[in-house]
Amino acid sequence: MQLPIPYDWFLLISRLAVASIFILFLWQLLRALSQDAFASAPTSQLQLNPVNGGRPIVLRRTRPLVVGRDDDCDAVIPDASVSGRHARVEFDGVAWAVTDLGSTNGTWLNGDRLAASTRIEPSDVVQFGRFYVQVTVVDADGDVIGVDRAGRR
């Protein structure tokens, strides 16, 4: 009995069909996962708000932020007590942390001088030299979420 299509061609076409179905499955799976990740992306962001007023420093999860007096810093603080490259604030995939970069006047968290990279949380007060900021969470509308250490909203 002779097949209308040679057996080798039949195997090749079958393999291509299975491979195409597998690729289509992977594409649909990746598309669904990326939509889920986009839908669950946080709509809030962390900010460092100067205690004595001023523009807040917005933190981004995608890259570390260097705080200091030098113009090439991500957050420039024009205060003589702040070193040129004073501290780094970064997201490690789990939490936010602040690290002193060998500054002269130190980086402080809630009154304690930092000796190593330390996690920061909403309502914490971070001090760069004599410059104080409070860590706050802001929703998509720009409203502060949570309470400060004095218990105020």
PDB file of C-alpha atoms in Angstrom:
ATOM      1  CA  MET A   1       0.000   0.000   0.000  1.00  0.00           C
ATOM      2  CA  GLN A   2       1.399   3.318  -1.009  1.00  0.00           C
ATOM      3  CA  LEU A   3       0.556   6.472   0.940  1.00  0.00           C
ATOM      4  CA  PRO A   4      -0.540   9.499  -1.088  1.00  0.00           C
ATOM      5  CA  ILE A   5       2.091  11.581   0.794  1.00  0.00           C
ATOM      6  CA  PRO A   6       5.530  10.108   1.421  1.00  0.00           C
ATOM      7  CA  TYR A   7       6.031   9.079   5.043  1.00  0.00           C
ATOM      8  CA  ASP A   8       8.991  11.480   5.570  1.00  0.00           C
ATOM      9  CA  TRP A   9       6.862  14.426   4.510  1.00  0.00           C
ATOM     10  CA  PHE A  10       4.063  13.309   6.829  1.00  0.00           C
ATOM     11  CA  LEU A  11       6.474  13.252   9.806  1.00  0.00           C
ATOM     12  CA  LEU A  12       7.884  16.658   8.917  1.00  0.00           C
ATOM     13  CA  ILE A  13       4.453  18.255   8.629  1.00  0.00           C
ATOM     14  CA  SER A  14       3.342  16.636  11.910  1.00  0.00           C
ATOM     15  CA  ARG A  15       6.409  17.929  13.737  1.00  0.00           C
ATOM     16  CA  LEU A  16       5.905  21.439  12.354  1.00  0.00           C
ATOM     17  CA  ALA A  17       2.258  21.395  13.443  1.00  0.00           C
ATOM     18  CA  VAL A  18       3.159  20.308  16.974  1.00  0.00           C
ATOM     19  CA  ALA A  19       5.931  22.924  17.182  1.00  0.00           C
ATOM     20  CA  SER A  20       3.546  25.633  15.933  1.00  0.00           C
ATOM     21  CA  ILE A  21       0.928  24.692  18.533  1.00  0.00           C
ATOM     22  CA  PHE A  22       3.582  24.741  21.276  1.00  0.00           C
ATOM     23  CA  ILE A  23       4.849  28.181  20.213  1.00  0.00           C
ATOM     24  CA  LEU A  24       1.281  29.498  20.121  1.00  0.00           C
ATOM     25  CA  PHE A  25       0.699  28.118  23.639  1.00  0.00           C
ATOM     26  CA  LEU A  26       3.867  29.804  24.960  1.00  0.00           C
ATOM     27  CA  TRP A  27       2.919  33.105  23.304  1.00  0.00           C
ATOM     28  CA  GLN A  28      -0.551  33.035  24.880  1.00  0.00           C
ATOM     29  CA  LEU A  29       0.930  32.124  28.279  1.00  0.00           C
ATOM     30  CA  LEU A  30       3.459  34.974  28.184  1.00  0.00           C
ATOM     31  CA  ARG A  31       0.780  37.402  27.055  1.00  0.00           C
ATOM     32  CA  ALA A  32      -1.495  36.398  29.938  1.00  0.00           C
ATOM     33  CA  LEU A  33       1.331  36.646  32.470  1.00  0.00           C
ATOM     34  CA  SER A  34       2.381  40.088  31.273  1.00  0.00           C
ATOM     35  CA  GLN A  35      -1.203  41.344  31.477  1.00  0.00           C
ATOM     36  CA  ASP A  36      -1.468  40.011  35.050  1.00  0.00           C
ATOM     37  CA  ALA A  37       1.813  41.701  35.984  1.00  0.00           C
ATOM     38  CA  PHE A  38       0.641  44.994  34.471  1.00  0.00           C
ATOM     39  CA  ALA A  39      -2.704  44.793  36.234  1.00  0.00           C
ATOM     40  CA  SER A  40      -1.059  44.135  39.595  1.00  0.00           C
ATOM     41  CA  ALA A  41       1.601  46.822  39.191  1.00  0.00           C
ATOM     42  CA  PRO A  42       1.644  49.100  42.208  1.00  0.00           C
ATOM     43  CA  THR A  43      -0.248  52.339  41.796  1.00  0.00           C
ATOM     44  CA  SER A  44       1.470  53.854  44.807  1.00  0.00           C
ATOM     45  CA  GLN A  45       5.002  55.168  45.113  1.00  0.00           C
ATOM     46  CA  LEU A  46       7.433  55.935  47.889  1.00  0.00           C
ATOM     47  CA  GLN A  47       8.602  59.499  48.436  1.00  0.00           C
ATOM     48  CA  LEU A  48      11.065  61.276  50.681  1.00  0.00           C
ATOM     49  CA  ASN A  49       9.304  64.464  51.800  1.00  0.00           C
ATOM     50  CA  PRO A  50      11.484  67.249  53.239  1.00  0.00           C
ATOM     51  CA  VAL A  51      10.299  67.897  56.807  1.00  0.00           C
ATOM     52  CA  ASN A  52      10.719  71.679  56.494  1.00  0.00           C
ATOM     53  CA  GLY A  53       8.976  71.826  53.128  1.00  0.00           C
ATOM     54  CA  GLY A  54      10.271  71.541  49.617  1.00  0.00           C
ATOM     55  CA  ARG A  55       9.867  69.284  46.644  1.00  0.00           C
ATOM     56  CA  PRO A  56       9.473  65.569  47.458  1.00  0.00           C
ATOM     57  CA  ILE A  57      12.040  63.081  46.192  1.00  0.00           C
ATOM     58  CA  VAL A  58      10.227  60.346  44.256  1.00  0.00           C
ATOM     59  CA  LEU A  59      11.771  56.882  44.504  1.00  0.00           C
ATOM     60  CA  ARG A  60      11.746  54.518  41.528  1.00  0.00           C
ATOM     61  CA  ARG A  61      12.024  50.758  41.899  1.00  0.00           C
ATOM     62  CA  THR A  62      13.995  50.448  38.683  1.00  0.00           C
ATOM     63  CA  ARG A  63      17.267  52.043  39.794  1.00  0.00           C
ATOM     64  CA  PRO A  64      19.109  53.311  42.882  1.00  0.00           C
ATOM     65  CA  LEU A  65      18.861  56.993  43.756  1.00  0.00           C
ATOM     66  CA  VAL A  66      21.975  58.850  44.942  1.00  0.00           C
ATOM     67  CA  VAL A  67      21.349  61.747  47.326  1.00  0.00           C
ATOM     68  CA  GLY A  68      23.948  64.478  47.759  1.00  0.00           C
ATOM     69  CA  ARG A  69      25.096  68.014  47.160  1.00  0.00           C
ATOM     70  CA  ASP A  70      26.841  67.353  43.794  1.00  0.00           C
ATOM     71  CA  ASP A  71      24.979  68.327  40.637  1.00  0.00           C
ATOM     72  CA  ASP A  72      25.345  64.813  39.192  1.00  0.00           C
ATOM     73  CA  CYS A  73      23.331  63.238  42.050  1.00  0.00           C
ATOM     74  CA  ASP A  74      19.807  62.021  41.367  1.00  0.00           C
ATOM     75  CA  ALA A  75      18.465  64.085  44.278  1.00  0.00           C
ATOM     76  CA  VAL A  76      20.475  67.268  44.818  1.00  0.00           C
ATOM     77  CA  ILE A  77      20.263  68.769  48.324  1.00  0.00           C
ATOM     78  CA  PRO A  78      21.980  72.189  48.393  1.00  0.00           C
ATOM     79  CA  ASP A  79      22.842  72.080  52.099  1.00  0.00           C
ATOM     80  CA  ALA A  80      26.397  72.474  53.445  1.00  0.00           C
ATOM     81  CA  SER A  81      25.879  69.592  55.911  1.00  0.00           C
ATOM     82  CA  VAL A  82      25.169  67.171  53.031  1.00  0.00           C
ATOM     83  CA  SER A  83      28.180  65.531  51.366  1.00  0.00           C
ATOM     84  CA  GLY A  84      28.730  65.552  47.611  1.00  0.00           C
ATOM     85  CA  ARG A  85      27.564  61.929  47.288  1.00  0.00           C
ATOM     86  CA  HIS A  86      25.918  61.418  50.656  1.00  0.00           C
ATOM     87  CA  ALA A  87      23.698  58.306  50.488  1.00  0.00           C
ATOM     88  CA  ARG A  88      22.010  55.811  48.194  1.00  0.00           C
ATOM     89  CA  VAL A  89      18.358  54.754  48.393  1.00  0.00           C
ATOM     90  CA  GLU A  90      17.390  51.603  46.501  1.00  0.00           C
ATOM     91  CA  PHE A  91      14.801  48.872  46.186  1.00  0.00           C
ATOM     92  CA  ASP A  92      16.323  45.399  46.576  1.00  0.00           C
ATOM     93  CA  GLY A  93      13.332  43.522  45.170  1.00  0.00           C
ATOM     94  CA  VAL A  94      11.734  43.132  48.600  1.00  0.00           C
ATOM     95  CA  ALA A  95      12.128  46.411  50.476  1.00  0.00           C
ATOM     96  CA  TRP A  96      13.620  49.897  50.284  1.00  0.00           C
ATOM     97  CA  ALA A  97      16.975  50.535  51.944  1.00  0.00           C
ATOM     98  CA  VAL A  98      19.228  53.543  52.562  1.00  0.00           C
ATOM     99  CA  THR A  99      23.031  53.298  52.615  1.00  0.00           C
ATOM    100  CA  ASP A 100      25.462  55.992  53.724  1.00  0.00           C
ATOM    101  CA  LEU A 101      28.217  56.523  51.132  1.00  0.00           C
ATOM    102  CA  GLY A 102      30.917  57.593  53.595  1.00  0.00           C
ATOM    103  CA  SER A 103      29.449  61.033  54.236  1.00  0.00           C
ATOM    104  CA  THR A 104      31.072  63.426  56.705  1.00  0.00           C
ATOM    105  CA  ASN A 105      27.978  64.160  58.806  1.00  0.00           C
ATOM    106  CA  GLY A 106      26.363  60.738  58.453  1.00  0.00           C
ATOM    107  CA  THR A 107      23.000  59.377  57.468  1.00  0.00           C
ATOM    108  CA  TRP A 108      20.526  58.796  60.274  1.00  0.00           C
ATOM    109  CA  LEU A 109      17.314  56.795  60.503  1.00  0.00           C
ATOM    110  CA  ASN A 110      14.854  57.745  63.244  1.00  0.00           C
ATOM    111  CA  GLY A 111      17.694  59.245  65.295  1.00  0.00           C
ATOM    112  CA  ASP A 112      20.176  56.371  64.893  1.00  0.00           C
ATOM    113  CA  ARG A 113      23.316  56.778  62.779  1.00  0.00           C
ATOM    114  CA  LEU A 114      23.552  54.187  60.007  1.00  0.00           C
ATOM    115  CA  ALA A 115      26.536  51.849  59.981  1.00  0.00           C
ATOM    116  CA  ALA A 116      25.233  49.632  57.161  1.00  0.00           C
ATOM    117  CA  SER A 117      22.485  49.489  54.575  1.00  0.00           C
ATOM    118  CA  THR A 118      19.190  49.728  56.476  1.00  0.00           C
ATOM    119  CA  ARG A 119      15.577  49.179  55.434  1.00  0.00           C
ATOM    120  CA  ILE A 120      13.256  52.165  55.447  1.00  0.00           C
ATOM    121  CA  GLU A 121       9.502  52.098  55.927  1.00  0.00           C
ATOM    122  CA  PRO A 122       6.664  54.599  55.576  1.00  0.00           C
ATOM    123  CA  SER A 123       6.733  57.233  58.352  1.00  0.00           C
ATOM    124  CA  ASP A 124      10.486  56.762  58.994  1.00  0.00           C
ATOM    125  CA  VAL A 125      12.533  59.961  59.266  1.00  0.00           C
ATOM    126  CA  VAL A 126      15.839  59.918  57.381  1.00  0.00           C
ATOM    127  CA  GLN A 127      18.468  62.571  58.062  1.00  0.00           C
ATOM    128  CA  PHE A 128      21.170  63.452  55.529  1.00  0.00           C
ATOM    129  CA  GLY A 129      23.530  65.725  57.488  1.00  0.00           C
ATOM    130  CA  ARG A 130      21.090  68.259  58.944  1.00  0.00           C
ATOM    131  CA  PHE A 131      18.507  67.739  56.187  1.00  0.00           C
ATOM    132  CA  TYR A 132      15.456  65.718  57.320  1.00  0.00           C
ATOM    133  CA  VAL A 133      12.977  63.825  55.127  1.00  0.00           C
ATOM    134  CA  GLN A 134      10.017  61.666  56.034  1.00  0.00           C
ATOM    135  CA  VAL A 135       9.296  58.494  54.086  1.00  0.00           C
ATOM    136  CA  THR A 136       5.733  58.522  52.770  1.00  0.00           C
ATOM    137  CA  VAL A 137       3.636  56.426  50.423  1.00  0.00           C
ATOM    138  CA  VAL A 138       1.590  58.366  47.889  1.00  0.00           C
ATOM    139  CA  ASP A 139      -1.272  56.891  45.865  1.00  0.00           C
ATOM    140  CA  ALA A 140      -1.907  57.495  42.164  1.00  0.00           C
ATOM    141  CA  ASP A 141      -3.858  60.685  43.002  1.00  0.00           C
ATOM    142  CA  GLY A 142      -0.941  62.119  45.016  1.00  0.00           C
ATOM    143  CA  ASP A 143      -2.609  61.591  48.405  1.00  0.00           C
ATOM    144  CA  VAL A 144      -0.417  60.435  51.292  1.00  0.00           C
ATOM    145  CA  ILE A 145      -1.279  56.925  52.502  1.00  0.00           C
ATOM    146  CA  GLY A 146      -0.766  55.946  56.156  1.00  0.00           C
ATOM    147  CA  VAL A 147       0.123  57.940  59.257  1.00  0.00           C
ATOM    148  CA  ASP A 148       3.282  59.635  60.474  1.00  0.00           C
ATOM    149  CA  ARG A 149       5.069  58.876  63.762  1.00  0.00           C
ATOM    150  CA  ALA A 150       2.937  61.440  65.611  1.00  0.00           C
ATOM    151  CA  GLY A 151      -0.166  59.454  64.592  1.00  0.00           C
ATOM    152  CA  ARG A 152      -1.489  62.126  62.200  1.00  0.00           C
ATOM    153  CA  ARG A 153      -2.967  61.240  58.816  1.00  0.00           C
TER     154      ARG A 153
END
